[in-house]
mmCIF file of C-alpha atoms and ligand atoms in Angstrom:
data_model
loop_
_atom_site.group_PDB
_atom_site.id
_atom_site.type_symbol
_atom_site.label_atom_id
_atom_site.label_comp_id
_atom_site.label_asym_id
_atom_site.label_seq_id
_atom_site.Cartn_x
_atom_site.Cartn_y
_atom_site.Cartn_z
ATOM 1 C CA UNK G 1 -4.832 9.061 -8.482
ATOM 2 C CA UNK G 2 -1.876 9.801 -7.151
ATOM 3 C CA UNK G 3 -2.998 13.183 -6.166
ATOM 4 C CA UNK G 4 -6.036 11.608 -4.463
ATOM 5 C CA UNK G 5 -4.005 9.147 -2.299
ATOM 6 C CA UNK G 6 -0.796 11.452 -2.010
ATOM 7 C CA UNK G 7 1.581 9.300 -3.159
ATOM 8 C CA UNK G 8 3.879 9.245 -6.194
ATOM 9 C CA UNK G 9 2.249 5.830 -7.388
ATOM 10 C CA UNK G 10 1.770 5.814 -11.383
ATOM 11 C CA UNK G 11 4.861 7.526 -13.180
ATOM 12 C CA UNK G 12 3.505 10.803 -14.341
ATOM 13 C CA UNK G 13 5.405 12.317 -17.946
ATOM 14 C CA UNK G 14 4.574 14.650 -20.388
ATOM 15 C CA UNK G 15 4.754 11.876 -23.439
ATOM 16 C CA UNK G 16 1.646 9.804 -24.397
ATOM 17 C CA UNK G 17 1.007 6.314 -22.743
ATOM 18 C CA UNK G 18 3.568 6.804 -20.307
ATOM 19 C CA UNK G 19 0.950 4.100 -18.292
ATOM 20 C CA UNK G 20 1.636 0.437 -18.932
ATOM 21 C CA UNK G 21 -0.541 -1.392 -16.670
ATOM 22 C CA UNK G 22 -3.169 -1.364 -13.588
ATOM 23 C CA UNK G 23 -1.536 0.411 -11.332
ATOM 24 C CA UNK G 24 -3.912 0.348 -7.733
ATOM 25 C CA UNK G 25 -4.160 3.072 -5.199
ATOM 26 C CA UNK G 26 -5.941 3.022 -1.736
ATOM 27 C CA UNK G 27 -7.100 5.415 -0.223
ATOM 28 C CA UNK G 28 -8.915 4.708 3.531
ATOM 29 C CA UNK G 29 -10.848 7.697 5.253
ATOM 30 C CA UNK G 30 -13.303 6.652 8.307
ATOM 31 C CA UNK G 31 -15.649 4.668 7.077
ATOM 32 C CA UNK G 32 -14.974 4.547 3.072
ATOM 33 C CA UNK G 33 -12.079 2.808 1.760
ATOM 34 C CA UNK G 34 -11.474 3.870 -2.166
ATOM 35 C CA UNK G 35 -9.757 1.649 -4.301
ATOM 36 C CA UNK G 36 -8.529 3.442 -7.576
ATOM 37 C CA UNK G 37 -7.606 1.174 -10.817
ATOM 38 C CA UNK G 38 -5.254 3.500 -12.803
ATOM 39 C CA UNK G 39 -5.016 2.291 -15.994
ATOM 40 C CA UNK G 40 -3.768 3.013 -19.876
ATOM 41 C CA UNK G 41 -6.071 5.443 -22.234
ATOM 42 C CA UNK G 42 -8.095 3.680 -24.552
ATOM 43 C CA UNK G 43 -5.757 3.609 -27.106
ATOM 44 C CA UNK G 44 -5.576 2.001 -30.687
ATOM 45 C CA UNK G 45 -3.975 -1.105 -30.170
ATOM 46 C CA UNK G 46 -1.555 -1.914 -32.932
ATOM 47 C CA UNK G 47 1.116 -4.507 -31.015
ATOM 48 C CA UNK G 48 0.635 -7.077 -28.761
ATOM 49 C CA UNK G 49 1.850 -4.343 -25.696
ATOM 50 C CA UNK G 50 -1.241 -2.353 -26.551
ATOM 51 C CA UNK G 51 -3.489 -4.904 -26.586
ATOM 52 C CA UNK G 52 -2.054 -5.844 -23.043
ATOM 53 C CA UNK G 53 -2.692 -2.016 -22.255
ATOM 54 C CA UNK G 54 -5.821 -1.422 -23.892
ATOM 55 C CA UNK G 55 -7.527 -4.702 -21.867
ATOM 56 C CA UNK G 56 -6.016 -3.867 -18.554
ATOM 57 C CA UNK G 57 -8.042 -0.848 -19.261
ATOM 58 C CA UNK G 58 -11.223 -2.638 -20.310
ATOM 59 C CA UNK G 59 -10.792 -4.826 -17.581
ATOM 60 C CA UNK G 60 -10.793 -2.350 -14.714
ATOM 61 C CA UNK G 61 -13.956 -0.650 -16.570
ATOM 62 C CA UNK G 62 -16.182 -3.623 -16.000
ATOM 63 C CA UNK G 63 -14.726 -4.359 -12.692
ATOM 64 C CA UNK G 64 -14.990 -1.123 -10.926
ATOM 65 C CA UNK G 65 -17.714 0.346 -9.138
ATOM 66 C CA UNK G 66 -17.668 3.751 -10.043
ATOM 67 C CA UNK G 67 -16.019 4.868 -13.496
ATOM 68 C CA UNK G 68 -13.994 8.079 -13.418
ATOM 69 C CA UNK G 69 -13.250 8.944 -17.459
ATOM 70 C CA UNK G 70 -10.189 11.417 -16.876
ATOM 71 C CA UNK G 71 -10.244 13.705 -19.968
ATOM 72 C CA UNK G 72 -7.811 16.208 -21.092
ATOM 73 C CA UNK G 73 -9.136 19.908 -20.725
ATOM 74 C CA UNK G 74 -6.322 21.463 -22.544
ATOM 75 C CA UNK G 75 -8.126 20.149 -25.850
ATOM 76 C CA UNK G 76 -11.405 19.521 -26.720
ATOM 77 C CA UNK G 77 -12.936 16.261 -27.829
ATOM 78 C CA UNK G 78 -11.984 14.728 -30.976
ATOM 79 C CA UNK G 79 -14.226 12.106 -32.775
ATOM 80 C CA UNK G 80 -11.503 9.638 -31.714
ATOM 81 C CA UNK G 81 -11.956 10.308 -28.001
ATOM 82 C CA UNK G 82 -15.267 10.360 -28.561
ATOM 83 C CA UNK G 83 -15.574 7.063 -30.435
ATOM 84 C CA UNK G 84 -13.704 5.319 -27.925
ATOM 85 C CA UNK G 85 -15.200 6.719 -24.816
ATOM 86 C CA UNK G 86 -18.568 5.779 -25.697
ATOM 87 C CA UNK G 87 -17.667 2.384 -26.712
ATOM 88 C CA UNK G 88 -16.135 1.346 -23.654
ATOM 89 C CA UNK G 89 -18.420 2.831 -21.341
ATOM 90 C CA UNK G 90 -21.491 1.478 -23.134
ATOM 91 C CA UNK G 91 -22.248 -1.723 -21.734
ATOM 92 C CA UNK G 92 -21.129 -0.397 -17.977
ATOM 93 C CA UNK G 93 -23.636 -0.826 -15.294
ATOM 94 C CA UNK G 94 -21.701 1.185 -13.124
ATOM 95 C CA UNK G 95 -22.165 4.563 -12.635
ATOM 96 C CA UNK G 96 -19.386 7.032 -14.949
ATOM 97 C CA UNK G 97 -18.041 10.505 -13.423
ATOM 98 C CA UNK G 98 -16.015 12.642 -15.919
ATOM 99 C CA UNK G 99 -13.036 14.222 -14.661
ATOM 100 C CA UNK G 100 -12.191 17.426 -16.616
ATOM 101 C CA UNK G 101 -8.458 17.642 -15.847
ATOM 102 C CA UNK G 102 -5.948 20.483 -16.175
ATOM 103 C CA UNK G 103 -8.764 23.293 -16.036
ATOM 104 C CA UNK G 104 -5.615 25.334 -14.134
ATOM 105 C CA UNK G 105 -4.727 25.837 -17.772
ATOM 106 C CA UNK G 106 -7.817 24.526 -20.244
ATOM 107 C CA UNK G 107 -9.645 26.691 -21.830
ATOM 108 C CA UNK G 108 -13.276 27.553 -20.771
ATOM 109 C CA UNK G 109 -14.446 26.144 -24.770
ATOM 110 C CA UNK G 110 -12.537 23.008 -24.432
ATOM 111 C CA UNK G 111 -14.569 22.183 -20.407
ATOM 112 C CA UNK G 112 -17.432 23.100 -22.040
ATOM 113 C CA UNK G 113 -17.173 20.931 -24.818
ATOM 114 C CA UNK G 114 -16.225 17.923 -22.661
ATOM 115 C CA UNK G 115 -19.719 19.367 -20.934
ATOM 116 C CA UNK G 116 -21.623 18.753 -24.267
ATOM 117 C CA UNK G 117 -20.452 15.435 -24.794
ATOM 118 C CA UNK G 118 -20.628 14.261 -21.341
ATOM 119 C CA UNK G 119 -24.474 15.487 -21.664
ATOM 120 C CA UNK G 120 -25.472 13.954 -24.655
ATOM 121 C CA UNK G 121 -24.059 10.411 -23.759
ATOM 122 C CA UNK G 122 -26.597 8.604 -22.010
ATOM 123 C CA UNK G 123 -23.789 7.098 -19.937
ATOM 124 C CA UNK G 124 -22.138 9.807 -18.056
ATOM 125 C CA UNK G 125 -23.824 10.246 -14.623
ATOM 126 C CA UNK G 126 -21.990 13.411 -13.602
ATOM 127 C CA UNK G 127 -19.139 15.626 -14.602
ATOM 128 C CA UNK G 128 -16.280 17.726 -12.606
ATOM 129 C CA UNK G 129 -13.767 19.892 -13.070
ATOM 130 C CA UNK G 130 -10.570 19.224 -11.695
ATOM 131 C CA UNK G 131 -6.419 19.869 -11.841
ATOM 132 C CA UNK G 132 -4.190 17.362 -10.865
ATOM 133 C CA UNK G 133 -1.237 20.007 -10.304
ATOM 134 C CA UNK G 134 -3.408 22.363 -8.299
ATOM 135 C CA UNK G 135 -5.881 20.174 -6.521
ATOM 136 C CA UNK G 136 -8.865 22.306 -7.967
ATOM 137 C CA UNK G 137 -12.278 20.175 -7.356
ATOM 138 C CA UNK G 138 -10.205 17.438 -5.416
ATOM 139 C CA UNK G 139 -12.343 17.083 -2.396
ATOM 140 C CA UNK G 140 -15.626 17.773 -4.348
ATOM 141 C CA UNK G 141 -14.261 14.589 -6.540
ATOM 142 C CA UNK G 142 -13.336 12.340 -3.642
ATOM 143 C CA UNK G 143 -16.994 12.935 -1.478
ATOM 144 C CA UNK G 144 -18.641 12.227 -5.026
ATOM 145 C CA UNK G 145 -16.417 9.262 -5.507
ATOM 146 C CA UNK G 146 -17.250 7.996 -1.542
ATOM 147 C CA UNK G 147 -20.994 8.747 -2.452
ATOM 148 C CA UNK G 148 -21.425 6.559 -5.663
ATOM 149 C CA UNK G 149 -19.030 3.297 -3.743
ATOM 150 C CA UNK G 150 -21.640 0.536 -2.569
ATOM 151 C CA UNK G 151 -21.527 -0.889 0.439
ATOM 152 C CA UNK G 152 -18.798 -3.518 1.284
ATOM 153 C CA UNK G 153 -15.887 -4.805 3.473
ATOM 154 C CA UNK G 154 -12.563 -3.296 3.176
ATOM 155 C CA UNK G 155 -10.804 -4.665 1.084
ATOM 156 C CA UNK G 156 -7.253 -4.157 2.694
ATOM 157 C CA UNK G 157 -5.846 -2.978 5.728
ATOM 158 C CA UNK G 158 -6.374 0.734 6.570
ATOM 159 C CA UNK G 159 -3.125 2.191 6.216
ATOM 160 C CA UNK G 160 -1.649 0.927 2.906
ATOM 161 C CA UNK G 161 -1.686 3.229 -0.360
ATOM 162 C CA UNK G 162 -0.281 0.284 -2.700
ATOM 163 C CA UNK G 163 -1.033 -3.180 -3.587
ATOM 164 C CA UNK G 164 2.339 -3.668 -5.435
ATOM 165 C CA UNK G 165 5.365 -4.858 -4.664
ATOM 166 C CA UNK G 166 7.777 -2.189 -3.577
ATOM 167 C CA UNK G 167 10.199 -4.440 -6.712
ATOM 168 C CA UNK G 168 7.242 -3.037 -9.379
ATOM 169 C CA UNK G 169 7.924 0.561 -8.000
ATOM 170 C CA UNK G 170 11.240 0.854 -8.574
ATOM 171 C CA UNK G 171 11.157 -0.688 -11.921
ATOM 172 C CA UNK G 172 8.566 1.854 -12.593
ATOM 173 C CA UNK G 173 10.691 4.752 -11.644
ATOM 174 C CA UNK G 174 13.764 3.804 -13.707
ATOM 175 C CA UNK G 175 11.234 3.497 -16.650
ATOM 176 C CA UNK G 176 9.825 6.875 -15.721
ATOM 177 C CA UNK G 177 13.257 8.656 -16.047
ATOM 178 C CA UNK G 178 14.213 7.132 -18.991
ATOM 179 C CA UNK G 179 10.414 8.657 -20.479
ATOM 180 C CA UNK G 180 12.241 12.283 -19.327
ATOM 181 C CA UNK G 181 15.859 11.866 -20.881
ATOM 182 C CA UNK G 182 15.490 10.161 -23.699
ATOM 183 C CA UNK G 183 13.760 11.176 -27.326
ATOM 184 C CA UNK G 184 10.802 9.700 -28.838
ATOM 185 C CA UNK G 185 11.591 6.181 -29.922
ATOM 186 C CA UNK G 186 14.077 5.122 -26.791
ATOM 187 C CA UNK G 187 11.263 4.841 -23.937
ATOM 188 C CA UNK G 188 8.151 3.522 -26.249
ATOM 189 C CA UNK G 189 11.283 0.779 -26.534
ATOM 190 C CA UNK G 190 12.589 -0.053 -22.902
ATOM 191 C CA UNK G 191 11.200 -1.761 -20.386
ATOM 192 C CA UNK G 192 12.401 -2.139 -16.745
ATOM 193 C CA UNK G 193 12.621 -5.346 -14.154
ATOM 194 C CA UNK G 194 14.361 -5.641 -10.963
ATOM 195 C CA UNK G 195 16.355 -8.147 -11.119
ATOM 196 C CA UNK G 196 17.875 -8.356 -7.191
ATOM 197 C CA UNK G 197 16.755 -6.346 -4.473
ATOM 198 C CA UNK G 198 19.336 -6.912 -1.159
ATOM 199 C CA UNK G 199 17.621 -5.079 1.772
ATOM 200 C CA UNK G 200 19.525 -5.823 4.482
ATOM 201 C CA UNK G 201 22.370 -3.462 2.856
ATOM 202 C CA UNK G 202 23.101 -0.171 3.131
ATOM 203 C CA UNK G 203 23.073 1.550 0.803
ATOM 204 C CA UNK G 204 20.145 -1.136 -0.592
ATOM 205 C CA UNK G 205 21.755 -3.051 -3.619
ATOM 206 C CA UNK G 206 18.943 -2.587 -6.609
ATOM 207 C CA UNK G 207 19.779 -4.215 -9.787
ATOM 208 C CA UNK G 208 17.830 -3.586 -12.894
ATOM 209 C CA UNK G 209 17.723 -4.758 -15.828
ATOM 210 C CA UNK G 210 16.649 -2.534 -18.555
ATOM 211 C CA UNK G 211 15.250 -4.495 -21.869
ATOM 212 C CA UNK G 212 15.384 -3.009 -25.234
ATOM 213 C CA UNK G 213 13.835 -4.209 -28.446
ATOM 214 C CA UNK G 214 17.185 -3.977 -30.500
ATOM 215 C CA UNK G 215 20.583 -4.606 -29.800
ATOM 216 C CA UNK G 216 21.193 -0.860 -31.524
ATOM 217 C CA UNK G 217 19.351 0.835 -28.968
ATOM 218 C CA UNK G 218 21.612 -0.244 -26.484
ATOM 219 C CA UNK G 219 24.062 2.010 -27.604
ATOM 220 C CA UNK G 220 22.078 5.137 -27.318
ATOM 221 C CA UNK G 221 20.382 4.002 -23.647
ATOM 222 C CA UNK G 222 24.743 3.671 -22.745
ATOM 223 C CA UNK G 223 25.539 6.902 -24.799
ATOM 224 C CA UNK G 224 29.261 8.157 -25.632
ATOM 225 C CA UNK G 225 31.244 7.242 -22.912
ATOM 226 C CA UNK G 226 28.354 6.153 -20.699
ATOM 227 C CA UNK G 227 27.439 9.478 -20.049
ATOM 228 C CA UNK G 228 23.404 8.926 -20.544
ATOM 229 C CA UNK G 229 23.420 5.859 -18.847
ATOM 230 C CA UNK G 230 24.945 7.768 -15.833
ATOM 231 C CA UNK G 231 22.621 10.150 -15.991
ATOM 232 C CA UNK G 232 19.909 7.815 -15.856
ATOM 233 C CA UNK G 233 21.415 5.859 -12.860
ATOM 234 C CA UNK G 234 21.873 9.473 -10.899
ATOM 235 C CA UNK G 235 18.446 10.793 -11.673
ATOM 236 C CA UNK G 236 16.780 7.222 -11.334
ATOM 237 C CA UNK G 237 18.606 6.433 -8.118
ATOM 238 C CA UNK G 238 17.417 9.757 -6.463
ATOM 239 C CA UNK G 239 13.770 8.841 -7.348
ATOM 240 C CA UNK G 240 14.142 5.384 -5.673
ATOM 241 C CA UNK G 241 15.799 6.845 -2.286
ATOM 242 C CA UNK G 242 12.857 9.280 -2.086
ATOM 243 C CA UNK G 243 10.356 6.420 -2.520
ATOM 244 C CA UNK G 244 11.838 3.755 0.092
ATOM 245 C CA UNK G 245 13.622 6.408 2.712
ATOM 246 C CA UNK G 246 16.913 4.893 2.212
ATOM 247 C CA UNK G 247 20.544 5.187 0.700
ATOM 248 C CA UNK G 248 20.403 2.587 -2.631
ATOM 249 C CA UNK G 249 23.039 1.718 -4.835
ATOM 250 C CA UNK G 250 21.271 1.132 -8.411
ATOM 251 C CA UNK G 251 23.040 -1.171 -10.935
ATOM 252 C CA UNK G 252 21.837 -0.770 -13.885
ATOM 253 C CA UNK G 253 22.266 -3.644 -17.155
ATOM 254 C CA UNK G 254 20.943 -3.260 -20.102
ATOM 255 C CA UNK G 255 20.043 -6.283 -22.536
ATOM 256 C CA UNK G 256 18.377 -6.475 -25.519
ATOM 257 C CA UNK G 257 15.382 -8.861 -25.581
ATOM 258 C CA UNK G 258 14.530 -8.480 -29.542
ATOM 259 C CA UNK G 259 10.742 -7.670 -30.069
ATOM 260 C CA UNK G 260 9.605 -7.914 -26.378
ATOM 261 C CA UNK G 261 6.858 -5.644 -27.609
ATOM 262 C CA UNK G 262 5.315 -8.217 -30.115
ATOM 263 C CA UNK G 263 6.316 -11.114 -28.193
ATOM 264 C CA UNK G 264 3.981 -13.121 -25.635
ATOM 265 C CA UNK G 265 6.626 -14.813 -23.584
ATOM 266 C CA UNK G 266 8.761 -11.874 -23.404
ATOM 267 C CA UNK G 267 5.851 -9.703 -22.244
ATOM 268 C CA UNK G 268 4.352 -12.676 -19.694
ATOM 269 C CA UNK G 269 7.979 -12.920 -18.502
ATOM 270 C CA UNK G 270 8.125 -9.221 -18.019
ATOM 271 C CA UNK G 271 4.933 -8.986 -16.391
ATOM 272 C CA UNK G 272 2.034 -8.296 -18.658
ATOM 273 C CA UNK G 273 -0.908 -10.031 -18.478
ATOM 274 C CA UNK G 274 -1.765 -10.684 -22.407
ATOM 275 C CA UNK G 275 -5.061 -11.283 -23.738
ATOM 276 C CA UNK G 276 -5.858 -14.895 -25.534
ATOM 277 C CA UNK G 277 -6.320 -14.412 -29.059
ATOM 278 C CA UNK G 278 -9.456 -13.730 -30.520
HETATM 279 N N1 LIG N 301 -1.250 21.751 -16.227
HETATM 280 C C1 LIG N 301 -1.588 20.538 -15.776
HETATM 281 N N2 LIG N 301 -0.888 19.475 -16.198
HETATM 282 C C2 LIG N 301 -1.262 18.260 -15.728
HETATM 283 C C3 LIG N 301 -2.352 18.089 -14.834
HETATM 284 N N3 LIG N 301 -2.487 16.781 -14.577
HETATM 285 C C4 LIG N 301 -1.515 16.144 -15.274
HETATM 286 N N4 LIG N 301 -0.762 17.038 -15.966
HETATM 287 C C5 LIG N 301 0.376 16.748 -16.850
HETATM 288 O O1 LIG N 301 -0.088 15.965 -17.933
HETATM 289 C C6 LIG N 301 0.937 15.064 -18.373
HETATM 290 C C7 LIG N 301 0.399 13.651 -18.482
HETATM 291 O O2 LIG N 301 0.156 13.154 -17.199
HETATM 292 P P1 LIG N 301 0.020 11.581 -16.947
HETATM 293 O O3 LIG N 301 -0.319 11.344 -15.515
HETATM 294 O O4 LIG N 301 1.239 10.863 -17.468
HETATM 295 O O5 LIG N 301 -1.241 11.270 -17.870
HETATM 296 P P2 LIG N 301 -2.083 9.947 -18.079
HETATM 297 O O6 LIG N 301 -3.459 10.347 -18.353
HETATM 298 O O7 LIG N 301 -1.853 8.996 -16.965
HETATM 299 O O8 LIG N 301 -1.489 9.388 -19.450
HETATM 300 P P3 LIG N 301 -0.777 8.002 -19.850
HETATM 301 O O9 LIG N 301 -0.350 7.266 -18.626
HETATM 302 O O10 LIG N 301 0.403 8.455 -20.651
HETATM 303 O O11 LIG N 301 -1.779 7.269 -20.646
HETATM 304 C C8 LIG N 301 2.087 15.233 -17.401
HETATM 305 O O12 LIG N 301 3.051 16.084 -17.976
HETATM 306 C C9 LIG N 301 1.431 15.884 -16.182
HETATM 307 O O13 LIG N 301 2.340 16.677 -15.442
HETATM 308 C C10 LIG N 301 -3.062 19.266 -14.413
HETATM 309 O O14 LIG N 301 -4.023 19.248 -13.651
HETATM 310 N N5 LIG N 301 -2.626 20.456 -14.926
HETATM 311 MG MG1 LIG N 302 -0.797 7.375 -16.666
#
């Protein structure tokens, strides 16, 4: 998506579900306006965040017009993907492209296996081949994209890219360096909020506060001396000038908010939408 509309819109890491929620795109050229619905994989959803994640997914399935499954290259796929892919796609009436991503450095086995199951489920109405990094099969992707939209009204005005607040951006972007400087457990634990946003300032005051699950892991987002946390304010704060074309000065506080992960009010109060229960 973000290659597609040319902004830096959903954080992009190397670790898994580095997506959180719908993040939307626009993209307006002549007479087509495309709307893209980034969203989490369809993952297994063991705590009440990936339940939020894995419906925000579902959710943008049924409402799109056009489905684009965005699969992997650099590995074939397992009876997992498989599994998963055909039971959300299943009851779509819309139609379902498959994106074969990172073919700049997938093996021609693993595209051709995404190939055989794209062709034996009845579902999948056409399949490309595509990198991200390189922009392989990007315009073929985007006229088959404009081809398969119906017929409608924009939906909004021709020269945005975003339908966020600039507020979920930044949060976004502290949360996407903390995904590249800290190990395993640390960012599958934090999440991010602005907390007070003073434009008329220069540099732009930004505070935000950073919520961890356990008062322990506040230590190790601070580190000996502060030295990660400075680090993460330096490499965070760059990020943030680059998005809004301005000098900012980023404050950041970090608080525990025990369980935010498992808890409903903590994740309606940080944003999520969560799903009733069943
Ligand atoms: N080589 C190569 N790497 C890519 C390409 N597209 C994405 N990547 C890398 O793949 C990794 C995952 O990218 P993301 O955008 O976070 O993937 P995602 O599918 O949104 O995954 P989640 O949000 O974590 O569910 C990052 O390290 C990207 O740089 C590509 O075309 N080629
Ligand atoms: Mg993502």
């Amino acid at each position: 998506m973000n290659r597609l509309v040319g902004e830096h819109l959903s954080i992009v890491t190397p670790k898994a579900q580095t997506t959180w929620q719908r993040v939307t795109g626009l993209l307006t050229l002549g007479d087509a306006q495309l709307v893209f619905l980034d969203t989490p994989g369809l993952l297994e959803a063991r705590d009440l965040l990936q339940r939020s994640m894995l419906a925000a997914a579902l959710e943008a399935v049924h409402e799109a017009d056009v489905v684009l499954v965005v699969a992997d290259g650099a590995h074939a796929p397992g009876r997992d993907d498989r599994e998963r892919l055909s039971g959300a796609i299943a009851a779509v009436v819309a139609p379902v492209h498959l994106a074969v991503n990172k073919v700049d450095v997938a093996g021609p086995q693993n595209v051709s296996a995404w190939r055989r199951w794209a062709s034996s489920e009845a579902g999948v109405d056409r399949v490309h081949e595509i990198s991200a990094s390189t922009g392989h099969g990007l315009d073929d992707l985007r006229e088959a994209l404009i081809d398969a939209l119906p017929e409608a009204p924009f939906l909004y005005p021709e020269d945005e890219v975003a339908a966020a607040p600039v507020r979920f951006f930044v949060g976004e972007l502290v949360r996407e360096t903390i995904f590249e400087l800290y190990g395993e457990e640390i960012p599958y634990s934090t999440m991010c909020q602005v907390e007070e946003f003073r434009e008329g300032e220069d540099p732009i005051y930004v505070q935000v506060n950073v919520f961890v699950e356990r008062s322990s892991q506040k230590g190790i987002l601070i580190g000996a001396g502060g030295e990660a946390i400075r680090r993460l304010g330096i490499d965070a704060r760059a990020k943030i000038e680059h998005f809004l074309g301005a000098r900012v000065y980023l404050d950041l506080w970090v608080k525990p908010l025990k369980a935010w992960r498992r808890k409903r009010a903590h994740l309606g109060k940080l944003g999520f939408r969560v799903p009733q229960e069943e």
